[in-house]
Amino acid sequence: MQIIDRQKVNEQIRDLKKKYGDDRSALMPILQDLQEIYEYLPDVVMQETAHSLGIHPVEVEGVASFYSFLRTKEKQGKYVIRLCRTISCDLAGKSNVARQLENEMGIKFGETTKDGKFTLEYTNCLGMCDRGPALMINDRLFAKVDPEKASQIIADCRRDFLKSDFPKVVPSDVKKAGPILDHDLKPAEAIKKALSMSRSEIINTIRESGLKGRGGAGFPTAVKWQLAGAAKGKNKYVVCNADEGEPGTFKDRMLLYEHTDFLLDGMTIGAYAIGASKGFIYLRGEYLYMKKYLEEALENRRSEHLLGKNILGKDGFNFDIRIRMGAGAYVCGEETALIESLEGYRGEPRNRPPFPVDTGFQGNPTIVNNVETFIDSALIIVKGSEWFNIHGTEKSKGMKIFSISGDCERPGIYEFPFGIKVSELLKEVGGEDTKAVQIGGASGHCISQKDFNRTIAFEDIGSGGSIIVFGPDTDMLQVARNFLEFFVEESCGQCTPCRDGNPKLLGGIEMLENGRCSFTYLNELKKLCETIQNASKCGLGQSSPNAFLSIVDNFKPEILGRVPEAD
Amino acid sequence: MAKILIVDDDEDFVSAVNLLLKSNGFDVAIANSRQEGMEIFDKDNPDLVLLDVMMDEPDDGFVMAQSLKKKAKNIPILMLTNVGQVTGMDFDKDSEMVPVDDFEQKPIMPNILLEKINQLLGK
Ligand SMILES: Cc1cc2nc3c(=O)[nH]c(=O)nc-3n(C[C@H](O)[C@H](O)[C@H](O)COP(=O)(O)O)c2cc1C
Ligand code: SF4
Ligand code: FES
């Protein structure tokens, strides 16, 4: 057993507090850095962290045990292999890779090899859905892994000679760029323009553009900014939601890397509009490889007076941004869970009201927006609201960036106007013989051919950008099972309908698979879906039955075909 | 006779305040939304506006106050809202984002409402 020197731990914590601050909100980054050092979080380390932050050790363990990327029980291997088991990778052949990995290392998922070299784990969507099966080793990514490649990767690890598929950051696969992705704007142009406007003029320009949040829920951005701007409070915050955990979404990964300046422009404009002086980028743990790059980008902006005190010479306008890493919890994409996580707590969604615009980070007015929303805002400020709202529909204005994966010839990132028909989209991506399309990720809806004439828009089928295409041979029960496994794993467990209801639905899928689910029970399960939708506290629970319900409704013959007899 | 424009989507509240103001000698105009409010403001040229916050959009009252002050810098606005009760939100009177002359939570006692109105009209 490793002997740990308490005094040394304390010194390390002291240094980390200098870097991250000495209040509770420093807890997550401190634990993340300590785990880097000790390869897991031994009891002493958690105890000393607790003492140092003036909280109970149980609180620290409670936080550490919530996040799948923090380990409290055993030392992880030198190489932590995380294989994506989410839908696109599942359909692309993850099971064969999983078997190969287990054979190569002689361990099961969830275990560490005796020599301490490897830990093998499943993870959810890595944001590489267009090139699955994907896996991650420490912070390096590997795409299109087949059993042969898996075997090669393990051999490379054994020789300590592991080369990532992507030396720096994953290059994007933009298949279709429009006005948002392809423009002539220069970095900081938007901030300069914004600083020549009044705060209300900025918000009104965004209002006239009709921009609605790109993270999925579609809340009007101007309303959010106006309410936060009007809210009482000296310390206001701007938070970029870069948690991108929705299965099938990978456009924020590209935007973060290739449109960084416009994202930071958008955040800075948001700060000016609401009167905030501090901001965070909450970056999902799976995108750790991007942290250094983003930190450099922030540093460059500080030296160009685009962040810091009196930005671009504007007296009194001070704003800076820090990066905070998530740690493998999908629910932390929900904005109140995200704020809890930023504050150093378990990522458990809050009751609303109060809303973050009034009572957000540490009780202060806070706007939380998606990466794409900030980028759109920056572009709108320079190019004007009409430039944006000539695209799209009456209720869903503008262009939208989609992440498209699954059984199609040209998966990748596409920019389409809102209101595009599913059939048009399928033609563009080469998915003409498609059987079903999942719109909006695991929490979205699965539609069949009869609905391919419907449109993607908030007033029809909404989407934060995830589109997963299923070919003619897809087993729709496997799809439903995969999504439910995802929700069972990712539920934070606070409310009974979500915590206990989703395993029941998963049980129902198993019964359907074995032809043992009666119509009566299926109807009971549908009623349970309604309860989960109505009685859950946050969007995760409220939307978790969508995929189950739409698959059961749209693919009845296929699913009921396995029911031996009706009662 | 001073003319007061009430902009509020709560019809019960509007009819009660309408009655109160009329019986105290005020001329009253009524609008149930921001759009309607702006139209009536342009047409009727009121002396004071009683303004709700959450109407079609949760921030309509703030947006309307900004437009009103842009049109007529000196128009007194009394913001009346129960947004605090519904959402727990707390707002600052701020010359740019919430450009109102006074801010009161609903429900409000009739005598206090009249007092506030007279105060604002008298300044
Ligand atoms: C379970 C769950 C996960 C979510 N994940 C994300 C996410 O990864 N990224 C995101 O921008 N929004 C996510 N959201 C939506 C956020 O709660 C919030 O609505 C969004 O960040 C607001 O930004 P927007 O208005 O710019 O879309 C999620 C919501 C739920 C319920
Ligand atoms: S609905 Fe699910 S994820 Fe959301 S708070 Fe409840 S238990 Fe947690
Ligand atoms: S990376 Fe595997 S489904 Fe997204």
XYZ file of C-alpha atoms and ligand atoms in Angstrom:
733
model
C 0.000 0.000 0.000
C 1.136 3.460 -0.843
C 2.153 5.482 2.214
C 0.931 9.022 1.894
C 2.604 11.857 3.707
C -0.110 14.108 5.167
C 2.157 17.070 5.350
C 2.997 16.803 1.688
C -0.699 16.535 0.834
C -1.299 19.687 2.809
C 1.411 21.529 0.965
C -0.075 20.437 -2.323
C -3.523 21.572 -1.249
C -2.104 24.907 -0.157
C -0.622 25.436 -3.607
C -3.834 24.374 -5.306
C -5.851 26.797 -3.187
C -3.602 29.567 -4.425
C -4.487 28.571 -7.952
C -8.202 27.879 -7.565
C -9.272 29.929 -4.559
C -10.069 28.922 -1.021
C -13.820 28.605 -1.051
C -15.896 25.532 -1.756
C -15.998 26.238 -5.491
C -12.335 25.243 -5.618
C -13.168 21.706 -4.483
C -13.623 20.074 -7.880
C -10.451 21.387 -9.523
C -8.463 20.607 -6.357
C -9.729 17.012 -6.347
C -9.073 16.689 -10.068
C -5.473 17.840 -9.656
C -4.905 15.644 -6.592
C -6.184 12.673 -8.535
C -3.599 13.445 -11.213
C -0.923 13.166 -8.530
C -2.173 10.122 -6.587
C -3.977 8.372 -9.454
C -7.060 8.174 -7.246
C -8.400 9.948 -4.182
C -7.238 8.095 -1.064
C -9.080 8.797 2.198
C -6.267 10.942 3.617
C -6.293 13.138 0.561
C -10.044 13.684 0.834
C -9.795 14.289 4.587
C -7.071 16.872 4.233
C -8.937 18.604 1.419
C -12.017 18.737 3.621
C -10.115 20.233 6.559
C -8.453 22.738 4.385
C -11.744 23.972 2.891
C -13.533 23.824 6.232
C -16.078 21.193 5.226
C -16.864 17.707 6.491
C -14.887 14.841 4.909
C -18.175 13.097 4.115
C -19.086 16.068 1.935
C -15.895 15.629 -0.026
C -16.441 11.923 -0.452
C -20.030 12.632 -1.482
C -18.794 14.903 -4.244
C -15.970 12.626 -5.338
C -18.217 9.586 -5.538
C -20.765 11.436 -7.675
C -18.479 11.955 -10.654
C -17.444 8.979 -12.729
C -14.032 10.493 -13.531
C -13.118 10.800 -9.853
C -12.003 7.596 -8.174
C -12.263 7.017 -4.460
C -11.891 3.271 -4.143
C -8.799 2.022 -5.838
C -5.857 3.315 -7.697
C -6.538 3.484 -11.374
C -4.242 1.971 -13.915
C -1.529 3.920 -15.644
C -3.720 3.746 -18.744
C -7.415 4.280 -18.124
C -9.209 2.966 -21.168
C -12.720 4.310 -21.614
C -14.741 2.773 -24.390
C -17.822 4.641 -25.541
C -20.916 2.512 -25.218
C -23.422 5.089 -26.419
C -25.660 4.515 -29.393
C -23.574 5.538 -32.429
C -20.556 3.599 -31.197
C -22.786 0.732 -30.104
C -24.195 0.413 -33.599
C -20.739 0.812 -35.142
C -19.500 -2.340 -33.406
C -18.430 -1.426 -29.897
C -19.223 -4.917 -28.560
C -16.508 -6.570 -30.635
C -14.001 -3.991 -29.484
C -15.111 -4.520 -25.878
C -14.562 -8.261 -26.134
C -11.149 -7.766 -27.695
C -10.106 -5.369 -24.942
C -11.214 -7.769 -22.211
C -9.338 -10.617 -23.848
C -6.180 -8.603 -24.368
C -5.994 -7.490 -20.750
C -7.652 -10.395 -19.016
C -9.979 -8.143 -17.035
C -13.609 -7.146 -17.198
C -14.990 -3.648 -17.532
C -14.729 -1.811 -14.224
C -11.499 -3.596 -13.272
C -7.812 -2.743 -13.106
C -5.037 -5.147 -14.105
C -2.953 -6.570 -11.251
C 0.196 -4.888 -12.544
C -1.595 -1.523 -12.311
C -1.084 -0.842 -15.968
C -4.666 -0.769 -17.238
C -8.102 0.199 -16.020
C -10.957 -0.694 -18.328
C -14.203 1.262 -18.189
C -17.214 2.098 -20.220
C -18.074 5.710 -20.751
C -20.864 7.584 -22.472
C -20.646 9.592 -25.676
C -17.167 11.032 -26.226
C -18.272 13.476 -28.895
C -16.744 11.339 -31.639
C -19.988 9.801 -32.832
C -19.269 10.373 -36.513
C -16.194 8.145 -36.256
C -17.096 5.429 -33.820
C -16.396 3.140 -32.135
C -14.422 5.652 -30.120
C -12.311 5.232 -27.048
C -10.253 7.428 -24.823
C -7.025 6.518 -23.064
C -6.277 9.047 -20.329
C -6.842 12.252 -22.319
C -6.122 10.860 -25.777
C -8.749 9.890 -28.289
C -8.978 7.040 -30.737
C -11.544 6.769 -33.503
C -12.901 4.020 -35.735
C -11.479 1.377 -33.453
C -11.938 -2.224 -34.565
C -10.684 -5.307 -32.695
C -7.416 -5.278 -34.609
C -6.762 -1.642 -33.841
C -7.736 -2.223 -30.188
C -5.131 -4.921 -29.965
C -2.487 -2.645 -31.494
C -3.370 0.155 -29.062
C -2.942 -2.165 -26.075
C 0.395 -3.366 -27.423
C 1.510 0.280 -27.748
C 0.485 0.959 -24.146
C 2.465 -2.056 -22.960
C 5.528 -0.585 -24.607
C 4.632 2.842 -23.210
C 4.621 4.100 -26.719
C 1.072 5.272 -27.195
C 0.366 7.637 -30.030
C -3.030 9.246 -30.269
C -4.994 9.257 -33.505
C -5.102 13.004 -33.039
C -1.811 14.573 -31.960
C -3.419 17.849 -30.808
C -7.132 18.304 -31.047
C -9.589 16.260 -33.060
C -9.919 17.913 -36.468
C -13.497 18.658 -37.316
C -15.463 17.167 -40.084
C -17.513 20.093 -41.336
C -19.426 18.875 -44.359
C -21.557 21.946 -44.910
C -20.789 25.441 -43.708
C -23.180 28.378 -43.924
C -23.210 31.940 -42.590
C -22.374 30.892 -39.007
C -19.374 28.725 -39.823
C -18.123 30.576 -42.865
C -17.863 34.357 -42.527
C -15.360 37.168 -42.779
C -15.540 38.419 -39.214
C -12.291 39.120 -37.405
C -11.762 38.217 -33.761
C -12.790 41.016 -31.374
C -14.683 42.924 -34.069
C -17.908 41.998 -32.303
C -16.660 43.262 -28.928
C -15.613 46.577 -30.476
C -19.048 46.990 -31.999
C -20.782 45.987 -28.762
C -18.786 48.477 -26.713
C -20.084 51.257 -28.961
C -23.656 50.228 -28.111
C -25.659 50.541 -24.917
C -26.465 47.421 -22.915
C -30.123 47.550 -23.871
C -29.264 48.083 -27.544
C -27.209 44.894 -27.489
C -30.003 42.905 -25.916
C -32.558 44.386 -28.286
C -30.460 43.443 -31.302
C -30.365 39.871 -30.024
C -34.108 40.048 -29.370
C -34.858 41.216 -32.899
C -32.745 38.404 -34.311
C -35.082 35.899 -32.630
C -32.123 33.859 -31.339
C -33.177 30.982 -29.110
C -30.730 28.936 -27.049
C -28.834 26.334 -29.057
C -28.367 23.898 -26.146
C -31.712 22.226 -26.746
C -34.381 23.926 -24.680
C -34.694 26.911 -27.039
C -35.193 29.641 -24.452
C -34.977 33.141 -25.991
C -31.453 34.392 -25.381
C -32.431 38.071 -25.127
C -34.977 37.340 -22.381
C -32.362 35.483 -20.362
C -29.858 38.323 -20.739
C -32.453 41.010 -20.004
C -33.599 39.281 -16.796
C -30.032 38.778 -15.601
C -29.221 42.368 -16.539
C -32.180 43.610 -14.518
C -31.578 41.316 -11.538
C -30.211 42.776 -8.341
C -26.623 41.812 -7.609
C -23.130 43.230 -7.757
C -21.399 40.034 -8.842
C -22.907 38.587 -11.973
C -21.619 35.612 -13.929
C -21.489 34.404 -17.516
C -21.226 30.650 -17.942
C -20.575 28.812 -21.163
C -22.107 25.369 -21.136
C -19.504 23.268 -22.916
C -20.626 20.037 -21.305
C -21.870 18.639 -24.634
C -23.011 15.331 -23.183
C -26.086 14.664 -25.282
C -25.420 11.428 -27.158
C -24.747 12.154 -30.800
C -23.590 15.744 -30.312
C -20.113 16.844 -31.285
C -20.552 20.269 -32.848
C -19.483 22.155 -29.702
C -16.179 20.278 -29.761
C -15.535 21.766 -33.209
C -16.848 25.216 -32.274
C -14.696 25.355 -29.136
C -11.580 24.692 -31.163
C -12.206 26.325 -34.505
C -14.379 29.282 -33.489
C -12.806 29.988 -30.112
C -12.463 33.732 -30.628
C -16.110 34.185 -31.538
C -17.187 32.136 -28.525
C -15.057 34.317 -26.244
C -16.368 37.443 -28.017
C -19.924 36.258 -27.363
C -19.231 35.585 -23.689
C -17.594 38.996 -23.310
C -20.533 40.718 -24.980
C -22.901 38.812 -22.694
C -20.879 40.013 -19.707
C -21.047 43.620 -20.876
C -24.789 43.357 -21.506
C -25.708 41.926 -18.100
C -22.957 43.679 -16.130
C -20.884 40.600 -15.218
C -17.222 40.611 -14.359
C -16.535 36.903 -14.135
C -17.134 33.981 -16.417
C -16.611 30.241 -16.603
C -16.332 27.741 -19.383
C -17.634 24.462 -18.000
C -15.794 22.006 -20.213
C -16.767 18.356 -20.149
C -14.142 16.040 -18.663
C -13.994 14.117 -21.926
C -12.606 17.254 -23.623
C -9.672 17.573 -21.229
C -7.330 17.539 -24.215
C -8.750 20.924 -25.187
C -8.106 22.638 -21.857
C -4.551 23.707 -22.587
C -5.505 25.105 -25.953
C -8.358 27.114 -24.442
C -6.163 28.376 -21.637
C -3.677 29.651 -24.180
C -6.487 31.354 -26.066
C -7.576 33.097 -22.840
C -4.024 34.141 -22.104
C -3.634 35.643 -25.579
C -6.789 37.624 -25.103
C -5.565 38.956 -21.781
C -2.446 40.244 -23.466
C -4.581 41.896 -26.144
C -6.800 43.603 -23.513
C -9.797 41.575 -24.653
C -10.067 40.153 -21.155
C -9.078 41.680 -17.844
C -9.454 45.236 -16.606
C -10.939 48.041 -18.742
C -11.367 45.841 -21.786
C -10.342 47.609 -25.003
C -9.976 50.791 -23.002
C -13.610 50.834 -21.873
C -13.463 52.322 -18.406
C -14.922 50.054 -15.755
C -15.592 47.085 -18.016
C -13.714 44.243 -16.341
C -14.262 40.636 -17.277
C -12.256 37.444 -17.115
C -12.956 33.784 -17.831
C -11.819 30.642 -16.061
C -12.099 27.073 -17.257
C -13.674 24.465 -15.026
C -13.619 20.805 -15.938
C -16.583 18.492 -15.638
C -15.922 14.939 -14.540
C -18.072 12.587 -16.556
C -21.640 13.375 -15.501
C -24.191 14.033 -18.244
C -26.631 15.632 -15.829
C -24.136 18.448 -15.255
C -25.152 19.800 -18.664
C -28.443 20.792 -17.021
C -27.800 24.375 -16.074
C -28.604 24.224 -12.374
C -26.648 20.978 -11.940
C -23.793 22.679 -13.769
C -23.903 25.545 -11.299
C -23.948 23.108 -8.369
C -20.894 21.441 -9.851
C -19.132 24.801 -10.312
C -19.826 25.527 -6.665
C -18.149 22.287 -5.645
C -21.214 20.143 -4.968
C -22.665 16.977 -6.460
C -24.168 17.801 -9.830
C -27.761 17.551 -8.666
C -30.278 19.815 -10.405
C -31.992 22.457 -8.297
C -35.640 23.247 -7.962
C -36.764 26.192 -10.057
C -37.702 28.924 -9.296
C -35.482 30.637 -8.397
C -33.815 30.707 -11.796
C -30.106 31.128 -12.495
C -30.718 34.588 -14.037
C -31.452 35.694 -10.493
C -29.974 33.042 -8.208
C -27.186 31.319 -10.093
C -23.541 30.775 -9.192
C -23.188 31.291 -5.427
C -26.617 32.923 -5.391
C -25.706 35.579 -7.941
C -27.404 36.453 -11.239
C -25.945 34.147 -13.879
C -26.516 33.441 -17.546
C -25.763 29.937 -18.754
C -25.626 29.564 -22.517
C -24.527 26.978 -24.996
C -21.279 27.423 -26.966
C -23.164 27.963 -30.226
C -25.524 30.525 -28.645
C -22.581 32.739 -27.665
C -21.067 32.449 -31.132
C -24.378 33.349 -32.790
C -24.712 36.339 -30.445
C -21.294 37.701 -31.403
C -22.060 37.375 -35.113
C -25.497 38.990 -34.734
C -23.997 42.039 -33.020
C -21.783 42.765 -36.028
C -23.953 41.560 -38.859
C -27.316 42.636 -37.514
C -30.487 40.830 -36.553
C -31.817 40.536 -40.113
C -28.714 38.782 -41.315
C -29.669 36.090 -38.811
C -33.431 35.959 -38.937
C -33.856 35.792 -42.715
C -33.086 32.104 -42.182
C -35.254 29.663 -40.318
C -38.951 29.626 -39.505
C -41.354 31.963 -37.757
C -40.601 30.503 -34.328
C -37.111 29.109 -34.908
C -34.948 31.755 -36.466
C -31.525 31.368 -37.955
C -29.099 28.669 -38.962
C -28.306 25.718 -36.723
C -25.239 23.533 -36.462
C -26.022 19.822 -36.488
C -23.925 16.827 -35.505
C -24.936 13.954 -37.743
C -23.866 10.374 -37.142
C -25.028 6.818 -37.645
C -25.860 4.935 -40.821
C -25.305 7.532 -43.495
C -22.688 8.029 -46.171
C -21.489 11.447 -45.046
C -21.646 11.810 -41.259
C -20.200 15.019 -39.816
C -21.083 18.594 -38.974
C -23.658 20.447 -41.055
C -25.096 23.924 -40.958
C -28.752 23.985 -42.005
C -31.532 26.495 -41.483
C -34.116 25.650 -38.852
C -37.201 24.313 -40.587
C -35.299 21.856 -42.774
C -37.309 18.729 -43.519
C -35.895 15.468 -42.211
C -36.053 14.046 -45.749
C -33.983 16.956 -47.126
C -31.438 16.488 -44.393
C -31.196 12.772 -45.095
C -30.557 13.466 -48.769
C -27.679 15.796 -47.876
C -26.015 13.270 -45.597
C -26.537 10.270 -47.830
C -29.099 8.418 -45.788
C -31.725 7.637 -48.414
C -32.526 4.134 -47.180
C -32.963 5.263 -43.594
C -35.360 3.401 -41.345
C -35.459 5.819 -38.418
C -33.926 9.053 -37.215
C -33.249 10.050 -33.629
C -33.605 13.812 -33.365
C -32.275 15.604 -30.295
C -30.117 12.828 -28.859
C -31.138 10.339 -26.188
C -33.620 12.808 -24.744
C -35.148 13.500 -28.165
C -37.566 11.616 -30.381
C -37.147 8.673 -32.704
C -39.155 9.096 -35.882
C -39.966 6.633 -38.646
C -40.377 7.136 -42.392
C -43.943 8.369 -42.083
C -42.618 11.484 -40.347
C -39.675 12.262 -42.620
C -41.665 15.177 -44.009
C -41.671 16.876 -40.651
C -39.291 19.732 -39.940
C -36.562 20.312 -37.418
C -37.654 23.407 -35.521
C -38.720 24.216 -31.974
C -42.374 24.241 -33.091
C -42.113 20.803 -34.720
C -39.260 18.509 -33.687
C -36.721 20.443 -31.639
C -33.054 19.581 -31.419
C -29.909 20.843 -29.801
C -28.143 19.506 -32.876
C -27.882 15.746 -32.446
C -29.162 13.682 -35.376
C -28.572 9.931 -35.385
C -29.496 8.010 -38.521
C -30.561 4.355 -38.325
C -30.273 2.135 -41.392
C -32.713 -0.572 -42.529
C -31.140 -3.331 -40.434
C -31.179 -1.504 -37.115
C -32.784 -3.345 -34.233
C -34.966 -0.640 -32.704
C -35.152 -2.421 -29.370
C -31.373 -2.286 -29.172
C -31.654 1.443 -29.732
C -34.259 1.860 -26.995
C -32.184 -0.304 -24.663
C -29.067 1.750 -25.284
C -30.840 5.018 -24.508
C -32.432 3.636 -21.357
C -29.152 2.227 -20.116
C -27.785 5.718 -20.621
C -30.496 7.318 -18.487
C -30.309 4.679 -15.778
C -26.598 5.352 -15.500
C -26.817 9.131 -15.701
C -29.825 9.818 -13.444
C -28.575 11.737 -10.429
C -31.003 9.759 -8.285
C -32.658 12.685 -6.533
C -36.207 11.900 -7.612
C -37.967 8.577 -7.460
C -39.730 8.604 -10.852
C -36.438 9.107 -12.690
C -34.276 6.945 -10.418
C -36.649 3.990 -10.191
C -38.795 4.509 -13.271
C -36.062 4.256 -15.875
C -34.789 0.858 -14.630
C -38.391 -0.353 -14.873
C -38.555 0.792 -18.498
C -35.263 -0.952 -19.146
C -36.718 -4.087 -17.587
C -39.635 -3.698 -19.990
C -37.247 -3.614 -22.947
C -35.658 -6.829 -21.751
C -39.089 -8.429 -21.542
C -39.902 -7.208 -25.044
C -36.624 -8.617 -26.313
C -37.532 -11.991 -24.888
C -41.113 -11.871 -26.095
C -42.340 -11.815 -22.524
C -44.019 -8.418 -22.350
C -47.800 -8.464 -22.467
C -49.882 -5.636 -23.935
C -51.199 -4.905 -20.494
C -47.741 -4.490 -19.072
C -46.657 -2.417 -22.048
C -49.587 -0.089 -21.365
C -48.554 0.071 -17.723
C -45.084 1.063 -18.842
C -46.550 3.802 -21.020
C -48.398 5.149 -18.003
C -45.158 5.003 -16.062
C -43.544 7.084 -18.825
C -46.151 9.751 -18.241
C -45.415 9.761 -14.531
C -41.678 10.064 -15.164
C -42.270 12.946 -17.588
C -44.581 14.787 -15.224
C -43.020 14.137 -11.858
C -39.302 14.455 -12.503
C -37.460 17.489 -11.314
C -35.214 18.206 -14.267
C -35.071 17.823 -18.018
C -33.186 14.531 -17.775
C -36.057 12.695 -16.126
C -38.713 14.658 -17.971
C -37.326 13.646 -21.336
C -35.956 10.193 -20.524
C -39.072 8.295 -21.686
C -39.237 10.112 -25.071
C -37.114 7.605 -26.954
C -38.887 4.608 -25.394
C -42.322 6.010 -26.195
C -41.510 7.045 -29.750
C -39.860 3.724 -30.538
C -42.738 1.735 -29.062
C -45.252 3.865 -30.997
C -43.430 4.157 -34.315
C -42.094 0.623 -34.592
C -44.919 -1.334 -33.080
C -44.956 -4.291 -35.486
C -41.207 -4.803 -35.088
C -41.353 -4.576 -31.326
C -44.554 -6.442 -30.714
C -43.441 -9.072 -33.191
C -41.515 -10.477 -30.297
C -44.532 -10.702 -28.052
C -45.606 -14.325 -28.318
C -49.242 -13.774 -27.543
C -51.604 -10.963 -26.805
C -53.645 -11.213 -23.681
C -57.537 65.117 -15.454
C -54.426 62.987 -15.425
C -54.479 59.984 -17.732
C -53.002 56.692 -16.583
C -52.099 53.788 -18.839
C -52.283 50.350 -17.211
C -50.275 47.666 -19.005
C -50.930 44.271 -17.463
C -52.141 40.885 -18.671
C -53.932 40.061 -15.408
C -57.498 41.064 -16.194
C -58.783 40.923 -12.610
C -56.009 43.200 -11.476
C -56.647 45.580 -14.358
C -60.370 45.852 -13.667
C -59.819 46.453 -9.950
C -57.225 49.161 -10.556
C -59.362 50.659 -13.305
C -62.241 51.031 -10.867
C -60.036 52.473 -8.168
C -58.441 55.029 -10.454
C -61.664 56.092 -12.115
C -63.411 56.590 -8.803
C -60.515 58.795 -7.782
C -60.892 61.019 -10.769
C -58.291 59.628 -13.151
C -58.707 58.944 -16.821
C -57.659 55.363 -17.570
C -56.414 53.513 -20.645
C -55.816 49.781 -20.623
C -53.494 47.453 -22.514
C -52.936 43.748 -22.007
C -49.611 43.370 -23.731
C -46.417 45.244 -24.522
C -47.404 45.769 -28.167
C -50.846 47.080 -27.289
C -49.325 49.226 -24.575
C -46.958 50.925 -27.012
C -49.771 51.575 -29.482
C -52.016 53.145 -26.855
C -49.129 55.141 -25.474
C -48.504 56.679 -28.901
C -52.192 57.407 -29.422
C -53.319 58.557 -25.987
C -50.254 60.249 -24.616
C -50.797 59.277 -20.957
C -49.309 61.109 -17.975
C -48.174 57.985 -16.141
C -47.775 54.273 -16.892
C -48.522 51.425 -14.485
C -46.480 48.546 -15.848
C -46.430 44.812 -15.202
C -43.252 42.756 -15.826
C -44.165 39.265 -16.990
C -46.642 39.296 -19.849
C -46.236 37.379 -23.127
C -42.511 37.203 -22.418
C -41.098 37.193 -18.892
C -39.195 40.413 -19.547
C -41.849 42.429 -21.437
C -42.159 45.059 -18.714
C -38.444 45.841 -18.765
C -38.378 46.033 -22.543
C -41.398 48.325 -22.580
C -39.964 50.601 -19.905
C -36.827 50.985 -22.021
C -38.845 51.860 -25.134
C -41.039 54.298 -23.218
C -38.105 56.189 -21.760
C -36.513 56.362 -25.181
C -39.666 57.984 -26.550
C -40.516 60.197 -23.603
C -37.682 60.620 -21.167
C -39.851 62.105 -18.436
C -42.841 59.788 -18.468
C -43.258 58.447 -14.948
C -43.404 54.653 -14.796
C -44.585 52.732 -11.760
C -43.656 49.094 -12.131
C -46.101 46.792 -10.399
C -45.267 43.141 -10.346
C -45.577 39.898 -8.509
C -42.538 38.514 -10.269
C -40.826 38.313 -6.889
C -43.494 35.988 -5.535
C -43.680 33.836 -8.642
C -39.995 33.437 -9.312
C -38.179 34.728 -6.271
C -36.444 37.298 -8.487
C -35.269 40.547 -7.105
C -34.639 43.495 -9.409
C -32.673 46.663 -9.190
C -34.018 49.996 -10.278
C -31.326 50.772 -12.765
C -31.425 53.614 -15.232
C -30.639 51.458 -18.226
C -32.032 47.956 -17.740
C -34.962 48.820 -15.468
C -35.645 52.493 -16.176
C -38.643 52.954 -13.915
C -39.428 55.643 -11.368
C -40.763 53.310 -8.736
C -41.133 49.609 -8.150
C -43.846 47.953 -6.057
C -44.725 44.345 -5.370
C -48.269 43.127 -5.933
C -50.599 42.894 -4.139
C -50.630 46.568 -3.264
C -53.002 48.409 -0.911
C -55.230 50.900 -2.787
C -54.184 53.848 -0.618
C -50.504 53.126 -1.217
C -51.052 52.834 -4.943
C -52.868 56.196 -5.022
C -50.181 57.784 -2.902
C -47.426 56.528 -5.240
C -49.308 57.732 -8.296
C -49.875 61.183 -6.853
C -46.271 61.380 -5.805
C -45.041 60.510 -9.292
C -47.477 62.869 -10.986
C -46.537 65.673 -8.673
C -42.830 65.586 -9.452
C -29.824 16.477 -18.678
C -29.535 17.731 -19.429
C -28.323 17.895 -20.083
C -28.031 19.060 -20.769
N -26.835 19.165 -21.399
C -26.535 20.309 -22.048
C -25.271 20.463 -22.677
O -24.448 19.564 -22.668
N -25.001 21.637 -23.303
C -25.912 22.660 -23.330
O -25.622 23.706 -23.880
N -27.102 22.548 -22.732
C -27.439 21.408 -22.092
N -28.649 21.311 -21.469
C -29.535 22.479 -21.471
C -29.157 23.431 -20.342
O -29.876 23.078 -19.173
C -29.516 24.878 -20.655
O -30.828 24.939 -21.098
C -28.620 25.485 -21.700
O -27.285 25.403 -21.335
C -28.988 26.929 -21.871
O -28.246 27.491 -22.915
P -28.933 27.970 -24.254
O -30.131 28.785 -23.866
O -27.895 28.783 -24.914
O -29.317 26.755 -25.014
C -28.976 20.123 -20.803
C -30.200 19.959 -20.160
C -30.492 18.787 -19.495
C -31.808 18.645 -18.825
S -35.073 13.992 -12.978
Fe -33.442 12.477 -12.689
S -31.560 13.559 -13.155
Fe -33.149 15.118 -12.868
S -33.016 15.668 -10.710
Fe -34.482 14.005 -10.814
S -33.283 12.118 -10.487
Fe -31.842 13.775 -10.968
S -18.690 9.037 -29.255
Fe -19.705 7.174 -29.081
S -21.769 7.757 -29.373
Fe -20.767 9.678 -29.363
